[in-house]
XYZ file of C-alpha atoms in Angstrom:
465
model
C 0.000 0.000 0.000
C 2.685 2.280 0.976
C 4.471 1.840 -2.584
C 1.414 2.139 -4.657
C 1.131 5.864 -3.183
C 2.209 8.153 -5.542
C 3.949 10.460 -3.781
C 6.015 13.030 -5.555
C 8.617 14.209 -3.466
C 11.209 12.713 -0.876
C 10.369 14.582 1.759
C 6.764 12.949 1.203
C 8.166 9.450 1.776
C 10.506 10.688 4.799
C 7.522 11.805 6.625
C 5.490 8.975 6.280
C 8.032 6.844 7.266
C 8.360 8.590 10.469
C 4.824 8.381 11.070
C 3.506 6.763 14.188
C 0.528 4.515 14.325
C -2.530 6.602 15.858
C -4.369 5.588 18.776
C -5.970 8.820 19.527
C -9.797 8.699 18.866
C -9.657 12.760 18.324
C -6.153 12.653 15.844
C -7.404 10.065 13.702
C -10.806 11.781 13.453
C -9.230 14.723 12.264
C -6.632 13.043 10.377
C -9.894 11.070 7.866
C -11.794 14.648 8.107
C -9.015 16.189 5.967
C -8.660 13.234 3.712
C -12.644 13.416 3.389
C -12.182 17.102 2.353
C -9.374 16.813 -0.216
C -10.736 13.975 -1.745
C -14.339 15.679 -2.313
C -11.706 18.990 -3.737
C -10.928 16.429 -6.283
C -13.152 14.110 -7.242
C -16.593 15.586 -5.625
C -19.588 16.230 -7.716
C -19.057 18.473 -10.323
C -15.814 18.815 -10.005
C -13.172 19.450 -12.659
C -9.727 19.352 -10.769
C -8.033 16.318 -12.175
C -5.953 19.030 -14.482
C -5.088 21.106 -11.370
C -4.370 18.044 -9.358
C -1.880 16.869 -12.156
C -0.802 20.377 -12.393
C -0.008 20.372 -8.508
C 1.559 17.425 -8.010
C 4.103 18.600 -10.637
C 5.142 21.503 -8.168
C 5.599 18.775 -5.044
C 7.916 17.077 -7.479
C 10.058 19.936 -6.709
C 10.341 19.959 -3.134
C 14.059 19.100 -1.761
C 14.797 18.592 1.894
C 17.050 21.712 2.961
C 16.556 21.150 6.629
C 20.733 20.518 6.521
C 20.290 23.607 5.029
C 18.140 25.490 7.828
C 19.775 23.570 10.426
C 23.239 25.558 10.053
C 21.211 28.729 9.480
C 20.337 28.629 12.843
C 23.945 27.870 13.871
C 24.601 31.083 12.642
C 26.497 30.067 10.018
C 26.938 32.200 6.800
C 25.179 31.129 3.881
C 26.778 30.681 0.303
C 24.900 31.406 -2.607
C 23.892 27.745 -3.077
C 22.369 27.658 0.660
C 20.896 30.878 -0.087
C 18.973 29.700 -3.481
C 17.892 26.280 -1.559
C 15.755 28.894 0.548
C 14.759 31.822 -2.277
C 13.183 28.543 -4.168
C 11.876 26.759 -1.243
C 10.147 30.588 -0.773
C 9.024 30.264 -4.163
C 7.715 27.279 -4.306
C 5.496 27.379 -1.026
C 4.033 30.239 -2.988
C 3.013 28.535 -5.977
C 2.239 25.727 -4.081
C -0.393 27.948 -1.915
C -1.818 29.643 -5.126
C -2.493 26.095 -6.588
C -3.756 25.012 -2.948
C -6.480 28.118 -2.987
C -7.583 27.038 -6.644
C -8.249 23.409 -5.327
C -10.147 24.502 -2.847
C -8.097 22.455 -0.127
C -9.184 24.195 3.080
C -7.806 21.957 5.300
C -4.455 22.848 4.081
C -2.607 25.613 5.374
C 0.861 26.657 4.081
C 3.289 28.880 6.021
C 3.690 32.860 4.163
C 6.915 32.854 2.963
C 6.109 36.204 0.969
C 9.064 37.856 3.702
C 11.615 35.522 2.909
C 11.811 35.552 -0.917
C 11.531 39.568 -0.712
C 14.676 39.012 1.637
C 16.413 36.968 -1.627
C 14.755 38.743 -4.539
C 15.104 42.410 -4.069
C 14.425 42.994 -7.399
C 11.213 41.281 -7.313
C 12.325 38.818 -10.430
C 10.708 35.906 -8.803
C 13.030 33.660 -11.214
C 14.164 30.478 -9.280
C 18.175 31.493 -9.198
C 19.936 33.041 -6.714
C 22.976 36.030 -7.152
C 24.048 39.018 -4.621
C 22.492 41.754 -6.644
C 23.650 45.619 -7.154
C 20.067 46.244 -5.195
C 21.415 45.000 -2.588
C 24.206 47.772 -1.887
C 25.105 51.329 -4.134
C 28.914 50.587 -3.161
C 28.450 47.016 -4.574
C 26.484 48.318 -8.155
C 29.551 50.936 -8.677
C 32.245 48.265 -7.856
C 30.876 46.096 -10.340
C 30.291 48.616 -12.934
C 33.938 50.314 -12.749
C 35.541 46.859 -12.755
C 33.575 45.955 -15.864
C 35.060 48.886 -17.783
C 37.893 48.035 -16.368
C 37.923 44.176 -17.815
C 36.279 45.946 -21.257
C 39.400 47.707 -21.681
C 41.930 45.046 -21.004
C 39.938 43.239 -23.274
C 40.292 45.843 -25.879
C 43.907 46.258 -25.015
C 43.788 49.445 -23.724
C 45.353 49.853 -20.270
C 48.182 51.446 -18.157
C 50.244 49.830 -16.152
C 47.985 50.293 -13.053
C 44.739 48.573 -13.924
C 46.168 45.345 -12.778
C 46.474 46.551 -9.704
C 42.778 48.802 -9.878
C 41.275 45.215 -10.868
C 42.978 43.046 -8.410
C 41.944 45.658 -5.504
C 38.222 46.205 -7.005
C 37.625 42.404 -6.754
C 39.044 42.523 -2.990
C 35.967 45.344 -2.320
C 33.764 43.488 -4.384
C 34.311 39.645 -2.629
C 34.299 41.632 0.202
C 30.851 43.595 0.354
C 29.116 40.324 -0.903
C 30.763 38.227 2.237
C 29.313 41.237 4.156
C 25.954 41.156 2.491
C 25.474 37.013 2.820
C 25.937 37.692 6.220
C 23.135 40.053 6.574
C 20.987 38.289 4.656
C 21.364 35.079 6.823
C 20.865 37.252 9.697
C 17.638 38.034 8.465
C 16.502 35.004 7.222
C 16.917 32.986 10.635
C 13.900 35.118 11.959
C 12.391 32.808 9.598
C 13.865 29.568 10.146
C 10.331 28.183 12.054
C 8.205 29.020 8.826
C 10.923 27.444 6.823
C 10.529 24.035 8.400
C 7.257 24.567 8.687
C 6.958 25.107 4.690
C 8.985 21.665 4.036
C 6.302 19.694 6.556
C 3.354 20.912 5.322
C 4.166 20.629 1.778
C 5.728 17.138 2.818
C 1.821 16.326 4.457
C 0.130 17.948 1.541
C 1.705 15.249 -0.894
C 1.010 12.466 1.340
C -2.948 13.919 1.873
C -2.523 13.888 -2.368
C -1.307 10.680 -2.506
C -3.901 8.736 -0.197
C -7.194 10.592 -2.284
C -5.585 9.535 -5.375
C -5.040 5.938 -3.814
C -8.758 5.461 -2.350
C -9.941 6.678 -5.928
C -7.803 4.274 -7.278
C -8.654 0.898 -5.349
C -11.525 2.038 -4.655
C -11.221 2.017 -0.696
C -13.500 3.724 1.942
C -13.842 6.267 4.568
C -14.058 3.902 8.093
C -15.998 4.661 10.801
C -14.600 4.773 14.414
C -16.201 1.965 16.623
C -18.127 3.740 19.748
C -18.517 -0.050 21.604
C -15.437 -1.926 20.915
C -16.940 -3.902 17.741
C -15.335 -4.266 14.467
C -17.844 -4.532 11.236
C -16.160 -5.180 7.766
C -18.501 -5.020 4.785
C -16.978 -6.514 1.365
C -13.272 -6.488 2.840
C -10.526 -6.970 0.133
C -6.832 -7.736 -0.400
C -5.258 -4.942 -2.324
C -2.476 -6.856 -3.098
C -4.471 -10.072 -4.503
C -6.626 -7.914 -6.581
C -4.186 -6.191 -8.282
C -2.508 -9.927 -9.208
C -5.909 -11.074 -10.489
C -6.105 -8.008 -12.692
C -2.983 -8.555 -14.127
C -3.172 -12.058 -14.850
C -7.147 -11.709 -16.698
C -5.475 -9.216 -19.146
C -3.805 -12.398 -20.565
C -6.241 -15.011 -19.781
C -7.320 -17.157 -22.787
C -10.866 -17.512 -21.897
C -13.363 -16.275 -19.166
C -13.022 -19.486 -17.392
C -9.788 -18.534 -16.613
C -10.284 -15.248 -15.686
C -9.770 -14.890 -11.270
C -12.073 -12.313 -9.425
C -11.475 -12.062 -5.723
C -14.444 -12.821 -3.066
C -15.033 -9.632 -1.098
C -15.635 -11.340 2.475
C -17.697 -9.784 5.594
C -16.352 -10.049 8.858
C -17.035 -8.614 12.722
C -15.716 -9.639 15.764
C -15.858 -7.493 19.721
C -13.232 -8.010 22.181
C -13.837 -11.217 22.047
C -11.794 -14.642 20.826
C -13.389 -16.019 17.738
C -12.250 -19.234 15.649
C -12.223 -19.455 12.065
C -12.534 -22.765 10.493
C -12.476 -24.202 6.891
C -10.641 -26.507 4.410
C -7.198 -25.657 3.166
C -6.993 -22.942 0.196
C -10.376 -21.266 1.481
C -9.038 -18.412 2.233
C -8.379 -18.618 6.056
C -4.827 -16.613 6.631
C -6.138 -14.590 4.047
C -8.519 -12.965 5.980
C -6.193 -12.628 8.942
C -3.903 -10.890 6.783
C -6.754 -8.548 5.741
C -7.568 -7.441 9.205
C -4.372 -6.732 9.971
C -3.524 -4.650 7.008
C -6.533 -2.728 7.258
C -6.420 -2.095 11.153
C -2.875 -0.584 10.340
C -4.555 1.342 7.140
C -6.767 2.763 9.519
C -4.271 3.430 12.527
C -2.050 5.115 9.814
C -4.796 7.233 8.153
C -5.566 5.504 4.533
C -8.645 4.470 2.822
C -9.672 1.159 3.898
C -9.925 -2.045 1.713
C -13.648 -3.036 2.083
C -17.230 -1.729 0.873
C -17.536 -0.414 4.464
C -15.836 -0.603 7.896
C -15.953 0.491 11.262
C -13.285 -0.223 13.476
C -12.287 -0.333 17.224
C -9.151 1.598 18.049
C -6.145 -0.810 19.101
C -2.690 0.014 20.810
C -1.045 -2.613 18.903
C -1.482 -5.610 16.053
C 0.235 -8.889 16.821
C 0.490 -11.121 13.842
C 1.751 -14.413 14.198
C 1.544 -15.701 10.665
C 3.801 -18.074 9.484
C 6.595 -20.393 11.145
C 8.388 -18.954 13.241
C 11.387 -21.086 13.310
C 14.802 -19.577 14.250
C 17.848 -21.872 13.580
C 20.163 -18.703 14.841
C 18.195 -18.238 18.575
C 17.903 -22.469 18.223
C 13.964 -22.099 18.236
C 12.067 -24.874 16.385
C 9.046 -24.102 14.440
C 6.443 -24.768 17.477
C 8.835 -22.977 19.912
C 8.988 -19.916 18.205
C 5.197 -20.030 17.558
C 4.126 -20.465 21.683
C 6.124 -17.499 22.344
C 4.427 -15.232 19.914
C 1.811 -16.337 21.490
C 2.558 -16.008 24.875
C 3.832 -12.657 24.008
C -0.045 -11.905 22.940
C -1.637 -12.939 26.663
C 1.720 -10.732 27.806
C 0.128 -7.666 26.281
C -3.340 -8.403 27.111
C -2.753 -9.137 31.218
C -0.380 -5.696 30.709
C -3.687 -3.825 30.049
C -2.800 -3.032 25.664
C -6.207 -3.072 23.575
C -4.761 -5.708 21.016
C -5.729 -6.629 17.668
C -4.058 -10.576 17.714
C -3.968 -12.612 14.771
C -2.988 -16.245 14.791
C -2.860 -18.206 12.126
C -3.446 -22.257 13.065
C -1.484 -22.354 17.055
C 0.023 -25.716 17.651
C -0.269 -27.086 14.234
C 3.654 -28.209 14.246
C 2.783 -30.437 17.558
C 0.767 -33.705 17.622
C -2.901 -33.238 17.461
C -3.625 -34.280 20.702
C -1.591 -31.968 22.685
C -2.441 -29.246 19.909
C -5.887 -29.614 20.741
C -5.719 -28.630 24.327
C -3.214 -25.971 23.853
C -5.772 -24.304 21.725
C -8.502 -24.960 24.032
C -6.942 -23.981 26.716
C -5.930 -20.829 24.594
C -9.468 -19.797 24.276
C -10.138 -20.436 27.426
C -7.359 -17.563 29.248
C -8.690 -15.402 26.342
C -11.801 -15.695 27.439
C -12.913 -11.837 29.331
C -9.871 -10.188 28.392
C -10.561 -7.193 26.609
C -8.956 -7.977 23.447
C -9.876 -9.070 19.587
C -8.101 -12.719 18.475
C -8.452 -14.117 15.358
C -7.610 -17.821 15.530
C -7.964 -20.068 12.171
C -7.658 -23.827 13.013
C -7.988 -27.302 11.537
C -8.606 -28.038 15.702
C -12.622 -29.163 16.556
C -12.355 -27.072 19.638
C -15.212 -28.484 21.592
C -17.229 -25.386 24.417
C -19.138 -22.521 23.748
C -17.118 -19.961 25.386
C -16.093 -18.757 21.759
C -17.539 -17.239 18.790
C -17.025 -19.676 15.710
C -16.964 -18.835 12.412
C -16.202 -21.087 9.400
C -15.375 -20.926 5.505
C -18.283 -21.714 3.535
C -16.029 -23.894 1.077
C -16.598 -25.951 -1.681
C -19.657 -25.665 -3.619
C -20.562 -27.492 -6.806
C -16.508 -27.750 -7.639
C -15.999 -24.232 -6.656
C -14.355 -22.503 -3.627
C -16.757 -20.220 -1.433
C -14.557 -18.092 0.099
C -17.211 -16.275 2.486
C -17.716 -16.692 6.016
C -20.427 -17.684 7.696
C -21.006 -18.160 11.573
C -21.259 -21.668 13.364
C -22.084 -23.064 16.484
C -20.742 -26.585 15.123
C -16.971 -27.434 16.251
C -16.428 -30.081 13.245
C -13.618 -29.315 10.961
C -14.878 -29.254 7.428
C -12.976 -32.299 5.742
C -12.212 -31.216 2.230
C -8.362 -32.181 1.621
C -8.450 -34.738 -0.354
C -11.385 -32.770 -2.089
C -9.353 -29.953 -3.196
C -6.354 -32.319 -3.667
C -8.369 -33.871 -6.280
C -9.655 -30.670 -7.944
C -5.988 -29.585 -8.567
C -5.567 -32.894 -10.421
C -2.708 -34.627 -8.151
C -1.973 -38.204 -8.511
C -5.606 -40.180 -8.847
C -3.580 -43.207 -7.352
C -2.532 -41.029 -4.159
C -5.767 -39.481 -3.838
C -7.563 -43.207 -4.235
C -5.505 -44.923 -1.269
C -6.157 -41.873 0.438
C -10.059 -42.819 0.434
C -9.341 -45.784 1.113
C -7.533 -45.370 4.413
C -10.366 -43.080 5.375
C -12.722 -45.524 5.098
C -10.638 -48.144 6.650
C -10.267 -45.543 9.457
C -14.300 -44.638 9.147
C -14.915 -48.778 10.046
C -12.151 -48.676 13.154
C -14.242 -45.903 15.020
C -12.759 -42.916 14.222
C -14.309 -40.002 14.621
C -14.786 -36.604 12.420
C -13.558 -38.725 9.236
C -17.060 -37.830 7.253
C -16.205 -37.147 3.445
């Protein structure tokens, strides 16, 4: 999500990078109220700003981080004429930026007046992006310059005395001399200024990023969320980005609508509350964990949200454990690693964090037995903590101290990715199912029946095909 912005400048990316993950009901409420507003500047009924939108981002493109620049202005250093054209176009450009703003209608934004500060650097009132110390600047300066031109005229033309060496030599001495004088006053005056020029590079650095996330929701076609008010979570038509944009690609070249690939939107809530997902393999399971994580951090970070609609509880933190978590260098097997993600989880919650946990299949690297209970008894220390967990399992969790939901699964040859909620712990057993649908060995998948039925006549339970 973050690399399908397009942001135009560097100091863009910088700041969003340094951007911390909201947990303030009031900051993010502001933070989707000015998204709200830029996007309907844009793309609002009626409106024709798609030219002025192109036209702006053009200007961002020019925005250069000069806060080296800016920091040794306020060491008092004197500027050169490079430092001092960083800031006359930095001056500049917050001013075409604000004109362009105003046009767009973007009232949320608010640029810093840099009108002083390019006066300051453009005496003349050229407003042409270049620095130089200009005659206007001092009368001793303009007649320096103007005698040592005739001077260099003449020596050009071959027509001097022995003394204009010397009348040269000495003028440039005055001349080097007034300028080093005149850089100096001119970063004395531009420090008063120093707060506005930061300012400038931040707002213009939050204006792109503002940009960048209307042009994005437009785009994928994300929404505006809606804080939760009682802890719940409520996901309408919730999407992976990612996935999407994979299936797109791919139908361009398909041969034939058959094998075109669409994804299933999927609708999910959960409270602070541990819930159980359940399904065959390939339906989609770690999928949707991976979708409510993304988006909780989409919403924590102030983007438009994958789904039709979604309103969502505030968390301190998401904890993912996704994955194996094997670490050969720590000496952690797969299951080792796993239990203390975990644990870390029940760490947060007992510490008081509102947590967002997602945990894809616990125990599945240990023998079912034991796995059973350790997800059982999972559920059960979860159970009244004020937290949201996400479980997926191939575990029948027997109780009804959780919320189950489950895959809907095959139908009629074809995967139903939705979910749909249970109050039935039996695993759906569609392996060899979906083994069979993706055309693997017919004598593997036969003996496999077999055994299952051999199993089936032993007593076995939760072997129904």
């Amino acid at each position: 999500m973050f690399d399908s912005l397009q942001l135009q400048s560097s100091c863009g990316r910088a700041k969003l990078l340094e951007t911390e993950l909201m947990t303030d009901e009031a900051k993010i409420k502001d933070c989707y109220e000015k998204l709200h507003n830029a996007y309907d500047s844009i793309y609002g009924e009626g409106k024709n700003s798609l030219a002025k939108l192109d036209t702006l981002d053009h200007r961002l493109m020019c925005l250069r981080d000069i806060t080296g620049t800016l920091a040794r202005l306020n060491k008092d250093v004197v500027l050169d004429d490079i430092d001092l054209f960083e800031i006359k176009y930095l001056g500049l450009l917050c001013s075409s930026v604000t004109d362009m703003v105003n046009d767009l209608a973007l009232k949320d934004v608010q640029l810093p007046n840099l009108e002083s500060v390019v006066s300051i650097l453009d005496p003349d009132g050229m407003k042409i992006e270049s620095f130089y110390v200009y005659d206007s600047y001092s009368k001793d300066l303009g007649r320096i310059r103007t005698e040592l031109k005739n001077l260099q005229a003449a020596e050009s033309a071959g027509k001097k005395d022995g003394a204009t060496d010397d009348r040269i030599v000495n003028l440039v001495d005055k001349e080097q001399l007034l300028e080093s004088k005149i850089r100096e006053e001119l970063s004395g005056k531009l420090k008063r200024h120093s707060k506005d020029l930061y300012a400038a590079i931040d707002k213009m650095a939050a204006l792109d990023i503002l940009l960048a996330k209307a042009q994005q929701i437009k785009k994928i076609k994300l929404c505006f969320p809606q804080i939760s008010s009682d802890g719940r979570t409520v996901y309408k038509g919730i999407f992976h980005p990612q996935i999407v944009d994979i299936y797109d690609k791919e139908n361009v070249t398909a041969l034939s609508a058959a094998e075109k690939k669409k994804f299933v939107p999927v609708d999910i809530d959960f409270e602070l509350e541990p819930v159980t997902i359940i399904g065959a393999n390939m339906g989609g399971k770690t999928v949707v964990l991976k979708m409510t994580a993304l988006n909780q951090l989409l919403f924590q970070f102030g983007f438009g949200v994958a789904a039709g609609s979604a309103i969502i509880d505030i968390k301190d933190n998401v904890m993912v454990c996704i994955g194996d978590e094997q670490n050969e260098l720590s000496g952690l097997s797969s299951f080792a690693g796993e239990i203390r993600a975990v644990n870390q989880v029940l760490r947060s919650a007992d510490a008081g964090e509102r947590i967002l946990a997602l945990i894809d299949e616990p125990a599945r690297t240990t023998n079912p037995i034991e796995g059973t209970a350790l997800v059982t008894a999972l559920l059960n220390v979860l159970k009244g903590k004020k937290l949201s967990v996400l479980i997926t399992t191939h575990y029948n969790i027997a109780g009804d101290f959780f919320r189950r939901l489950r895959v809907n699964g095959l139908k009629e040859g074809k995967m139903d990715y939705r979910l749909q909620e249970t109050y039935c712990g039996d695993i759906p057993h569609e392996a060899i199912n979906i083994a069979e649908s993706l055309n693997i060995n017919p004598q593997w998948i036969a003996e496999a029946k077999k055994e299952l039925e051999r199993q089936k006549k032993n007593g076995c339970r939760d072997l129904d095909i």
